[in-house]
PDB file of C-alpha atoms in Angstrom:
ATOM      1  CA  UNK A   3      74.827 108.569 109.313  1.00 94.00           C
ATOM      2  CA  UNK A   4      74.903 111.422 106.802  1.00 96.00           C
ATOM      3  CA  UNK A   5      77.478 114.186 106.521  1.00 97.00           C
ATOM      4  CA  UNK A   6      78.236 116.629 103.720  1.00 96.00           C
ATOM      5  CA  UNK A   7      80.927 118.672 102.011  1.00 97.00           C
ATOM      6  CA  UNK A   8      81.086 121.648  99.646  1.00 97.00           C
ATOM      7  CA  UNK A   9      80.082 120.233  96.239  1.00 97.00           C
ATOM      8  CA  UNK A  10      82.310 122.737  94.438  1.00 97.00           C
ATOM      9  CA  UNK A  11      85.331 120.805  95.714  1.00 98.00           C
ATOM     10  CA  UNK A  12      83.817 117.331  95.853  1.00 98.00           C
ATOM     11  CA  UNK A  13      82.227 116.100  92.643  1.00 98.00           C
ATOM     12  CA  UNK A  14      81.419 112.365  93.010  1.00 98.00           C
ATOM     13  CA  UNK A  15      81.323 111.727  89.246  1.00 97.00           C
ATOM     14  CA  UNK A  16      84.712 113.336  88.602  1.00 97.00           C
ATOM     15  CA  UNK A  17      86.255 111.663  91.643  1.00 97.00           C
ATOM     16  CA  UNK A  18      84.966 108.166  90.890  1.00 97.00           C
ATOM     17  CA  UNK A  19      85.024 108.135  87.089  1.00 94.00           C
ATOM     18  CA  UNK A  20      88.637 109.276  86.663  1.00 92.00           C
ATOM     19  CA  UNK A  21      90.240 105.824  86.752  1.00 92.00           C
ATOM     20  CA  UNK A  22      91.582 105.748  90.310  1.00 95.00           C
ATOM     21  CA  UNK A  23      88.918 103.404  91.743  1.00 97.00           C
ATOM     22  CA  UNK A  24      86.871 100.452  90.482  1.00 97.00           C
ATOM     23  CA  UNK A  25      84.406  99.433  93.221  1.00 98.00           C
ATOM     24  CA  UNK A  26      81.508 101.800  92.662  1.00 98.00           C
ATOM     25  CA  UNK A  27      78.287 101.844  90.675  1.00 96.00           C
ATOM     26  CA  UNK A  28      75.443 104.267  89.958  1.00 97.00           C
ATOM     27  CA  UNK A  29      72.703 104.278  92.601  1.00 97.00           C
ATOM     28  CA  UNK A  30      69.833 106.688  93.174  1.00 96.00           C
ATOM     29  CA  UNK A  31      71.061 110.227  92.631  1.00 96.00           C
ATOM     30  CA  UNK A  32      74.726 109.255  92.895  1.00 98.00           C
ATOM     31  CA  UNK A  33      76.833 106.183  93.552  1.00 98.00           C
ATOM     32  CA  UNK A  34      77.376 103.393  96.009  1.00 98.00           C
ATOM     33  CA  UNK A  35      81.067 103.004  96.822  1.00 98.00           C
ATOM     34  CA  UNK A  36      82.800  99.969  98.338  1.00 98.00           C
ATOM     35  CA  UNK A  37      86.221  99.940  99.970  1.00 98.00           C
ATOM     36  CA  UNK A  38      87.690  97.027 101.923  1.00 98.00           C
ATOM     37  CA  UNK A  39      84.658  95.879 103.962  1.00 98.00           C
ATOM     38  CA  UNK A  40      82.954  99.311 104.026  1.00 98.00           C
ATOM     39  CA  UNK A  41      80.122 100.862 101.970  1.00 98.00           C
ATOM     40  CA  UNK A  42      78.675 104.325 101.404  1.00 98.00           C
ATOM     41  CA  UNK A  43      76.194 106.188  99.218  1.00 98.00           C
ATOM     42  CA  UNK A  44      77.461 109.496  97.862  1.00 98.00           C
ATOM     43  CA  UNK A  45      75.439 112.053  95.918  1.00 98.00           C
ATOM     44  CA  UNK A  46      75.212 115.792  95.294  1.00 97.00           C
ATOM     45  CA  UNK A  47      72.261 117.763  96.668  1.00 96.00           C
ATOM     46  CA  UNK A  48      72.422 121.395  95.595  1.00 96.00           C
ATOM     47  CA  UNK A  49      75.629 122.979  96.876  1.00 97.00           C
ATOM     48  CA  UNK A  50      76.510 119.988  99.057  1.00 98.00           C
ATOM     49  CA  UNK A  51      77.831 116.508  98.368  1.00 98.00           C
ATOM     50  CA  UNK A  52      76.312 114.088 100.860  1.00 98.00           C
ATOM     51  CA  UNK A  53      77.859 110.860 102.163  1.00 98.00           C
ATOM     52  CA  UNK A  54      75.520 108.320 103.776  1.00 98.00           C
ATOM     53  CA  UNK A  55      77.353 105.519 105.582  1.00 97.00           C
ATOM     54  CA  UNK A  56      77.751 103.502 108.768  1.00 96.00           C
ATOM     55  CA  UNK A  57      81.500 104.245 108.610  1.00 97.00           C
ATOM     56  CA  UNK A  58      81.763 108.058 108.624  1.00 97.00           C
ATOM     57  CA  UNK A  59      85.356 108.307 109.879  1.00 98.00           C
ATOM     58  CA  UNK A  60      86.545 105.817 107.273  1.00 98.00           C
ATOM     59  CA  UNK A  61      84.939 107.695 104.397  1.00 98.00           C
ATOM     60  CA  UNK A  62      86.049 111.133 105.615  1.00 98.00           C
ATOM     61  CA  UNK A  63      89.583 109.849 105.210  1.00 97.00           C
ATOM     62  CA  UNK A  64      88.766 107.870 102.044  1.00 98.00           C
ATOM     63  CA  UNK A  65      87.480 110.994 100.258  1.00 98.00           C
ATOM     64  CA  UNK A  66      90.349 113.090 101.675  1.00 97.00           C
ATOM     65  CA  UNK A  67      87.905 115.551 103.209  1.00 97.00           C
ATOM     66  CA  UNK A  68      90.396 117.056 105.655  1.00 96.00           C
ATOM     67  CA  UNK A  69      92.392 118.522 102.758  1.00 96.00           C
ATOM     68  CA  UNK A  70      91.571 121.908 101.217  1.00 94.00           C
ATOM     69  CA  UNK A  71      91.677 121.467  97.439  1.00 97.00           C
ATOM     70  CA  UNK A  72      91.347 125.189  96.712  1.00 96.00           C
ATOM     71  CA  UNK A  73      95.085 125.597  97.132  1.00 96.00           C
ATOM     72  CA  UNK A  74      95.792 122.567  94.916  1.00 97.00           C
ATOM     73  CA  UNK A  75      93.546 123.890  92.136  1.00 98.00           C
ATOM     74  CA  UNK A  76      95.174 127.339  92.286  1.00 97.00           C
ATOM     75  CA  UNK A  77      98.642 125.769  92.203  1.00 97.00           C
ATOM     76  CA  UNK A  78      97.689 123.764  89.098  1.00 97.00           C
ATOM     77  CA  UNK A  79      96.481 126.945  87.394  1.00 97.00           C
ATOM     78  CA  UNK A  80      99.650 128.816  88.358  1.00 97.00           C
ATOM     79  CA  UNK A  81     101.696 126.848  85.799  1.00 97.00           C
ATOM     80  CA  UNK A  82      99.791 128.708  83.041  1.00 96.00           C
ATOM     81  CA  UNK A  83      99.436 125.582  80.907  1.00 96.00           C
ATOM     82  CA  UNK A  84      96.113 126.079  79.075  1.00 96.00           C
ATOM     83  CA  UNK A  85      94.864 122.500  79.115  1.00 95.00           C
ATOM     84  CA  UNK A  86      95.872 122.040  82.765  1.00 97.00           C
ATOM     85  CA  UNK A  87      94.208 125.296  83.813  1.00 97.00           C
ATOM     86  CA  UNK A  88      90.971 124.327  82.044  1.00 96.00           C
ATOM     87  CA  UNK A  89      90.989 120.841  83.580  1.00 96.00           C
ATOM     88  CA  UNK A  90      91.772 122.056  87.099  1.00 97.00           C
ATOM     89  CA  UNK A  91      88.933 124.583  86.935  1.00 97.00           C
ATOM     90  CA  UNK A  92      86.310 122.295  85.408  1.00 96.00           C
ATOM     91  CA  UNK A  93      87.399 119.272  87.492  1.00 96.00           C
ATOM     92  CA  UNK A  94      88.043 121.138  90.750  1.00 97.00           C
ATOM     93  CA  UNK A  95      85.726 118.681  92.506  1.00 97.00           C
ATOM     94  CA  UNK A  96      88.025 115.745  91.712  1.00 98.00           C
ATOM     95  CA  UNK A  97      89.697 114.399  94.846  1.00 98.00           C
ATOM     96  CA  UNK A  98      92.514 111.849  95.235  1.00 97.00           C
ATOM     97  CA  UNK A  99      91.140 108.956  97.281  1.00 98.00           C
ATOM     98  CA  UNK A 100      92.868 107.315 100.245  1.00 97.00           C
ATOM     99  CA  UNK A 101      92.077 103.709  99.381  1.00 97.00           C
ATOM    100  CA  UNK A 102      92.770 100.412 101.116  1.00 97.00           C
ATOM    101  CA  UNK A 103      96.369  99.532 100.353  1.00 97.00           C
ATOM    102  CA  UNK A 104      96.095  95.791  99.841  1.00 97.00           C
ATOM    103  CA  UNK A 105      93.008  96.301  97.705  1.00 98.00           C
ATOM    104  CA  UNK A 106      94.913  98.755  95.511  1.00 98.00           C
ATOM    105  CA  UNK A 107      97.797  96.339  94.999  1.00 98.00           C
ATOM    106  CA  UNK A 108      95.504  93.616  93.680  1.00 98.00           C
ATOM    107  CA  UNK A 109      93.173  95.984  91.812  1.00 98.00           C
ATOM    108  CA  UNK A 110      95.943  97.635  89.841  1.00 97.00           C
ATOM    109  CA  UNK A 111      97.559  94.309  89.005  1.00 97.00           C
ATOM    110  CA  UNK A 112      94.195  93.493  87.401  1.00 97.00           C
ATOM    111  CA  UNK A 113      94.117  96.914  85.713  1.00 95.00           C
ATOM    112  CA  UNK A 114      97.210  96.481  83.542  1.00 91.00           C
ATOM    113  CA  UNK A 115      96.449  96.325  79.798  1.00 89.00           C
ATOM    114  CA  UNK A 116      92.763  96.299  80.654  1.00 91.00           C
ATOM    115  CA  UNK A 117      89.708  98.563  80.361  1.00 92.00           C
ATOM    116  CA  UNK A 118      87.649  99.920  83.246  1.00 92.00           C
ATOM    117  CA  UNK A 119      84.389  97.958  82.691  1.00 95.00           C
ATOM    118  CA  UNK A 120      86.328  94.703  82.477  1.00 96.00           C
ATOM    119  CA  UNK A 121      88.445  95.549  85.538  1.00 97.00           C
ATOM    120  CA  UNK A 122      85.297  96.286  87.528  1.00 97.00           C
ATOM    121  CA  UNK A 123      83.727  92.999  86.459  1.00 97.00           C
ATOM    122  CA  UNK A 124      86.769  90.926  87.420  1.00 98.00           C
ATOM    123  CA  UNK A 125      87.019  92.583  90.836  1.00 98.00           C
ATOM    124  CA  UNK A 126      83.297  92.142  91.465  1.00 98.00           C
ATOM    125  CA  UNK A 127      83.498  88.419  90.654  1.00 98.00           C
ATOM    126  CA  UNK A 128      86.501  87.994  92.953  1.00 98.00           C
ATOM    127  CA  UNK A 129      84.757  89.797  95.816  1.00 98.00           C
ATOM    128  CA  UNK A 130      81.507  87.858  95.354  1.00 98.00           C
ATOM    129  CA  UNK A 131      83.361  84.546  95.435  1.00 98.00           C
ATOM    130  CA  UNK A 132      85.996  85.227  98.100  1.00 98.00           C
ATOM    131  CA  UNK A 133      84.804  88.209 100.166  1.00 98.00           C
ATOM    132  CA  UNK A 134      82.604  88.215 103.245  1.00 97.00           C
ATOM    133  CA  UNK A 135      78.942  89.041 102.640  1.00 97.00           C
ATOM    134  CA  UNK A 136      77.809  92.311 104.263  1.00 97.00           C
ATOM    135  CA  UNK A 137      74.584  94.320 104.491  1.00 94.00           C
ATOM    136  CA  UNK A 138      73.847  98.029 104.269  1.00 94.00           C
ATOM    137  CA  UNK A 139      70.676 100.061 103.933  1.00 89.00           C
ATOM    138  CA  UNK A 140      71.085  99.631 100.192  1.00 94.00           C
ATOM    139  CA  UNK A 141      71.283  95.840 100.188  1.00 93.00           C
ATOM    140  CA  UNK A 142      73.998  93.215 100.312  1.00 96.00           C
ATOM    141  CA  UNK A 143      77.585  93.619  99.167  1.00 97.00           C
ATOM    142  CA  UNK A 144      80.842  91.726  99.489  1.00 98.00           C
ATOM    143  CA  UNK A 145      84.033  92.847 101.169  1.00 98.00           C
ATOM    144  CA  UNK A 146      87.327  92.783  99.314  1.00 98.00           C
ATOM    145  CA  UNK A 147      88.997  89.467 100.246  1.00 98.00           C
ATOM    146  CA  UNK A 148      92.091  89.192 102.401  1.00 97.00           C
ATOM    147  CA  UNK A 149      95.469  88.364 100.894  1.00 97.00           C
ATOM    148  CA  UNK A 150      95.178  84.921 102.518  1.00 97.00           C
ATOM    149  CA  UNK A 151      91.885  84.270 100.719  1.00 97.00           C
ATOM    150  CA  UNK A 152      93.464  85.404  97.462  1.00 97.00           C
ATOM    151  CA  UNK A 153      96.474  83.163  98.012  1.00 96.00           C
ATOM    152  CA  UNK A 154      94.300  80.163  98.810  1.00 97.00           C
ATOM    153  CA  UNK A 155      92.118  80.666  95.724  1.00 97.00           C
ATOM    154  CA  UNK A 156      94.947  79.850  93.319  1.00 94.00           C
ATOM    155  CA  UNK A 157      95.657  80.916  89.755  1.00 97.00           C
ATOM    156  CA  UNK A 158      92.943  78.707  88.228  1.00 97.00           C
ATOM    157  CA  UNK A 159      90.257  80.624  90.113  1.00 97.00           C
ATOM    158  CA  UNK A 160      91.511  83.982  88.867  1.00 97.00           C
ATOM    159  CA  UNK A 161      91.641  82.683  85.314  1.00 97.00           C
ATOM    160  CA  UNK A 162      88.011  81.589  85.628  1.00 97.00           C
ATOM    161  CA  UNK A 163      87.144  85.054  86.981  1.00 97.00           C
ATOM    162  CA  UNK A 164      88.462  86.598  83.764  1.00 97.00           C
ATOM    163  CA  UNK A 165      91.864  87.810  84.947  1.00 96.00           C
ATOM    164  CA  UNK A 166      93.669  86.179  82.027  1.00 96.00           C
ATOM    165  CA  UNK A 167      97.470  86.149  82.239  1.00 96.00           C
ATOM    166  CA  UNK A 168      97.234  88.148  85.479  1.00 97.00           C
ATOM    167  CA  UNK A 169      96.046  84.966  87.254  1.00 97.00           C
ATOM    168  CA  UNK A 170      99.551  83.960  88.328  1.00 97.00           C
ATOM    169  CA  UNK A 171     100.401  87.526  89.376  1.00 97.00           C
ATOM    170  CA  UNK A 172      97.396  87.642  91.713  1.00 98.00           C
ATOM    171  CA  UNK A 173      98.045  84.209  93.208  1.00 97.00           C
ATOM    172  CA  UNK A 174     101.773  84.770  93.775  1.00 97.00           C
ATOM    173  CA  UNK A 175     101.415  88.323  95.108  1.00 97.00           C
ATOM    174  CA  UNK A 176      98.573  87.122  97.336  1.00 97.00           C
ATOM    175  CA  UNK A 177     100.800  84.398  98.755  1.00 97.00           C
ATOM    176  CA  UNK A 178     103.633  86.849  99.377  1.00 97.00           C
ATOM    177  CA  UNK A 179     101.428  89.413 101.121  1.00 98.00           C
ATOM    178  CA  UNK A 180      99.674  86.714 103.158  1.00 97.00           C
ATOM    179  CA  UNK A 181     103.105  85.625 104.392  1.00 97.00           C
ATOM    180  CA  UNK A 182     104.846  88.999 104.797  1.00 97.00           C
ATOM    181  CA  UNK A 183     102.072  91.586 105.167  1.00 97.00           C
ATOM    182  CA  UNK A 184     102.650  95.105 103.848  1.00 97.00           C
ATOM    183  CA  UNK A 185     103.668  96.888 107.057  1.00 96.00           C
ATOM    184  CA  UNK A 186     107.213  97.330 105.751  1.00 96.00           C
ATOM    185  CA  UNK A 187     105.870  99.210 102.714  1.00 97.00           C
ATOM    186  CA  UNK A 188     103.949 101.739 104.772  1.00 93.00           C
ATOM    187  CA  UNK A 189     107.007 103.516 106.183  1.00 92.00           C
ATOM    188  CA  UNK A 190     108.795 103.991 102.843  1.00 96.00           C
ATOM    189  CA  UNK A 191     109.096 107.289 101.003  1.00 93.00           C
ATOM    190  CA  UNK A 192     107.825 107.529  97.434  1.00 91.00           C
ATOM    191  CA  UNK A 193     110.958 106.423  95.582  1.00 93.00           C
ATOM    192  CA  UNK A 194     111.719 103.527  97.934  1.00 97.00           C
ATOM    193  CA  UNK A 195     108.082 102.445  97.912  1.00 97.00           C
ATOM    194  CA  UNK A 196     108.051 102.291  94.124  1.00 96.00           C
ATOM    195  CA  UNK A 197     111.264 100.252  94.121  1.00 97.00           C
ATOM    196  CA  UNK A 198     109.764  97.840  96.652  1.00 98.00           C
ATOM    197  CA  UNK A 199     106.479  97.515  94.739  1.00 98.00           C
ATOM    198  CA  UNK A 200     108.381  96.603  91.574  1.00 97.00           C
ATOM    199  CA  UNK A 201     109.569  93.410  93.284  1.00 97.00           C
ATOM    200  CA  UNK A 202     106.002  92.021  93.378  1.00 97.00           C
ATOM    201  CA  UNK A 203     104.742  89.786  90.581  1.00 93.00           C
ATOM    202  CA  UNK A 204     102.707  91.724  88.036  1.00 94.00           C
ATOM    203  CA  UNK A 205     103.746  95.229  89.143  1.00 97.00           C
ATOM    204  CA  UNK A 206     105.561  97.383  86.606  1.00 95.00           C
ATOM    205  CA  UNK A 207     106.385 101.109  86.758  1.00 95.00           C
ATOM    206  CA  UNK A 208     102.929 102.458  85.839  1.00 95.00           C
ATOM    207  CA  UNK A 209     101.091 100.072  88.183  1.00 96.00           C
ATOM    208  CA  UNK A 210     103.570 100.878  90.977  1.00 97.00           C
ATOM    209  CA  UNK A 211     102.916 104.610  90.510  1.00 97.00           C
ATOM    210  CA  UNK A 212      99.146 104.012  90.652  1.00 97.00           C
ATOM    211  CA  UNK A 213      99.411 101.952  93.840  1.00 97.00           C
ATOM    212  CA  UNK A 214     101.733 104.506  95.436  1.00 97.00           C
ATOM    213  CA  UNK A 215      99.387 107.374  94.567  1.00 97.00           C
ATOM    214  CA  UNK A 216      95.940 105.884  95.158  1.00 96.00           C
ATOM    215  CA  UNK A 217      96.804 103.455  97.951  1.00 96.00           C
ATOM    216  CA  UNK A 218      99.712 104.996  99.841  1.00 97.00           C
ATOM    217  CA  UNK A 219      99.005 108.699  99.256  1.00 96.00           C
ATOM    218  CA  UNK A 220     102.354 109.393  97.562  1.00 96.00           C
ATOM    219  CA  UNK A 221     101.336 112.489  95.651  1.00 96.00           C
ATOM    220  CA  UNK A 222     104.779 112.870  94.117  1.00 95.00           C
ATOM    221  CA  UNK A 223     103.859 109.926  91.864  1.00 97.00           C
ATOM    222  CA  UNK A 224     102.841 110.428  88.225  1.00 97.00           C
ATOM    223  CA  UNK A 225     101.448 107.330  86.459  1.00 97.00           C
ATOM    224  CA  UNK A 226     101.845 107.388  82.675  1.00 97.00           C
ATOM    225  CA  UNK A 227      99.437 105.564  80.363  1.00 94.00           C
ATOM    226  CA  UNK A 228      98.156 106.115  76.822  1.00 94.00           C
ATOM    227  CA  UNK A 229      96.109 109.179  77.837  1.00 95.00           C
ATOM    228  CA  UNK A 230      99.043 110.834  79.585  1.00 97.00           C
ATOM    229  CA  UNK A 231     101.275 110.095  76.600  1.00 97.00           C
ATOM    230  CA  UNK A 232      98.759 112.023  74.480  1.00 96.00           C
ATOM    231  CA  UNK A 233      98.820 114.903  76.979  1.00 97.00           C
ATOM    232  CA  UNK A 234     102.612 114.919  76.886  1.00 97.00           C
ATOM    233  CA  UNK A 235     102.760 115.033  73.077  1.00 97.00           C
ATOM    234  CA  UNK A 236      99.782 117.310  72.385  1.00 96.00           C
ATOM    235  CA  UNK A 237      99.872 119.754  75.301  1.00 95.00           C
ATOM    236  CA  UNK A 238     103.531 119.751  76.348  1.00 96.00           C
ATOM    237  CA  UNK A 239     105.111 119.195  72.887  1.00 96.00           C
ATOM    238  CA  UNK A 240     107.078 116.310  74.352  1.00 96.00           C
ATOM    239  CA  UNK A 241     109.406 114.093  72.307  1.00 97.00           C
ATOM    240  CA  UNK A 242     110.284 111.359  74.798  1.00 97.00           C
ATOM    241  CA  UNK A 243     108.861 107.885  74.090  1.00 96.00           C
ATOM    242  CA  UNK A 244     109.865 105.999  77.245  1.00 96.00           C
ATOM    243  CA  UNK A 245     107.063 106.119  79.835  1.00 96.00           C
ATOM    244  CA  UNK A 246     109.473 106.056  82.772  1.00 95.00           C
ATOM    245  CA  UNK A 247     111.260 109.100  81.340  1.00 97.00           C
ATOM    246  CA  UNK A 248     107.930 110.850  80.712  1.00 97.00           C
ATOM    247  CA  UNK A 249     106.954 110.233  84.331  1.00 97.00           C
ATOM    248  CA  UNK A 250     110.283 111.648  85.477  1.00 97.00           C
ATOM    249  CA  UNK A 251     109.726 114.735  83.306  1.00 98.00           C
ATOM    250  CA  UNK A 252     106.373 115.414  84.942  1.00 98.00           C
ATOM    251  CA  UNK A 253     107.521 114.734  88.508  1.00 97.00           C
ATOM    252  CA  UNK A 254     110.476 117.084  88.068  1.00 97.00           C
ATOM    253  CA  UNK A 255     108.048 119.758  86.848  1.00 97.00           C
ATOM    254  CA  UNK A 256     105.191 119.331  89.341  1.00 98.00           C
ATOM    255  CA  UNK A 257     107.023 117.811  92.344  1.00 96.00           C
ATOM    256  CA  UNK A 258     104.745 117.208  95.357  1.00 96.00           C
ATOM    257  CA  UNK A 259     101.678 118.214  93.296  1.00 97.00           C
ATOM    258  CA  UNK A 260     102.373 115.575  90.633  1.00 97.00           C
ATOM    259  CA  UNK A 261      99.625 113.152  91.595  1.00 97.00           C
ATOM    260  CA  UNK A 262      96.912 115.795  91.721  1.00 97.00           C
ATOM    261  CA  UNK A 263      97.977 117.301  88.414  1.00 97.00           C
ATOM    262  CA  UNK A 264      98.202 113.875  86.800  1.00 97.00           C
ATOM    263  CA  UNK A 265      94.531 113.341  87.572  1.00 97.00           C
ATOM    264  CA  UNK A 266      93.507 116.745  86.190  1.00 97.00           C
ATOM    265  CA  UNK A 267      95.461 116.057  82.994  1.00 97.00           C
ATOM    266  CA  UNK A 268      94.302 112.447  82.636  1.00 95.00           C
ATOM    267  CA  UNK A 269      90.632 113.138  83.231  1.00 93.00           C
ATOM    268  CA  UNK A 270      90.722 116.405  81.290  1.00 94.00           C
ATOM    269  CA  UNK A 271      92.114 114.646  78.237  1.00 94.00           C
ATOM    270  CA  UNK A 272      89.477 111.929  78.500  1.00 92.00           C
ATOM    271  CA  UNK A 273      86.803 114.653  78.661  1.00 91.00           C
ATOM    272  CA  UNK A 274      88.452 116.411  75.686  1.00 89.00           C
ATOM    273  CA  UNK A 275      88.829 119.674  77.624  1.00 82.00           C
TER     274      UNK A 275
END
C-alpha cells in the first residue's frame, strides 16, 4: 500500500540521516527502512513524500505523521537564535520518529562511543543472525530480535558481531528485559524514565536521553554529544563542560520542544548551517 505526505514537512534524508535511527539504507529513489519486524520504502516524488509498505498504520505512527510540524518549526524560529532559525527552516522536513522501544534500548547501547556506519553494521549482523527472516516486495530482510534472543546469544556472540566492550551490556540488559519486560517503563514521565533507564547496564545519561526521545517520545529530552557541545560553545557562548549540566541548560530553555530543537541543532551543525 502507498500513502503520501507533504514533502515540505517530511524529508526522508533529513529524518533518517540525523542520527536518530540506524536500520535504513538507500534504495531506488529513497530508502528502505526497517523497524521491529516491519519494512517500508520511502521516497520523495515532487511535492509529496511517498511511503510504500504492508504496514501503513505502523509507519504513519513511526514517521509521526499525525503531528503538524509547522507549529514546531515556527516555535524554533521564535527564539531568534540565528543558527537554530536557519536549521529549523532548512531542515523543516526532519521528523522525530516513534521507534520500537526495545530496539532503541539495544541500538543506543551499541551507539555509545561509536560512529554511525559501524553502529549500522553491528545491528545488521545481530539482526541477520538472531532475527526472523521476512520478505517484502523489495526482497528479504530480518526482524530485530527479541530480548530473549539477545539474552540467549550471550556476550561472546556480541563480541564476534563487533560490539566490543558493549557485549556484556547487551547480554545483561537483554537478560533483564527478557525477564522483566519494559511495561513498567512505558508509564513513566520523562525524568522518572531517565532515572529508570540509568539502572540498565550500558546506559548513561546521553544514551538514556536518546532512548527516551527516540523510543518513548519524551520530547522534553535533550541528548548531548560532541556536536551539541560545539553548538553550545559556538552558538550559545556556553561555558559549562559537564554534559548533564549542558542538557539541563537546554531543557530549561526549550522545555517541551527540547527534543525537536535538539535535532535541528544537531543536524544543522553537522550540515554546517
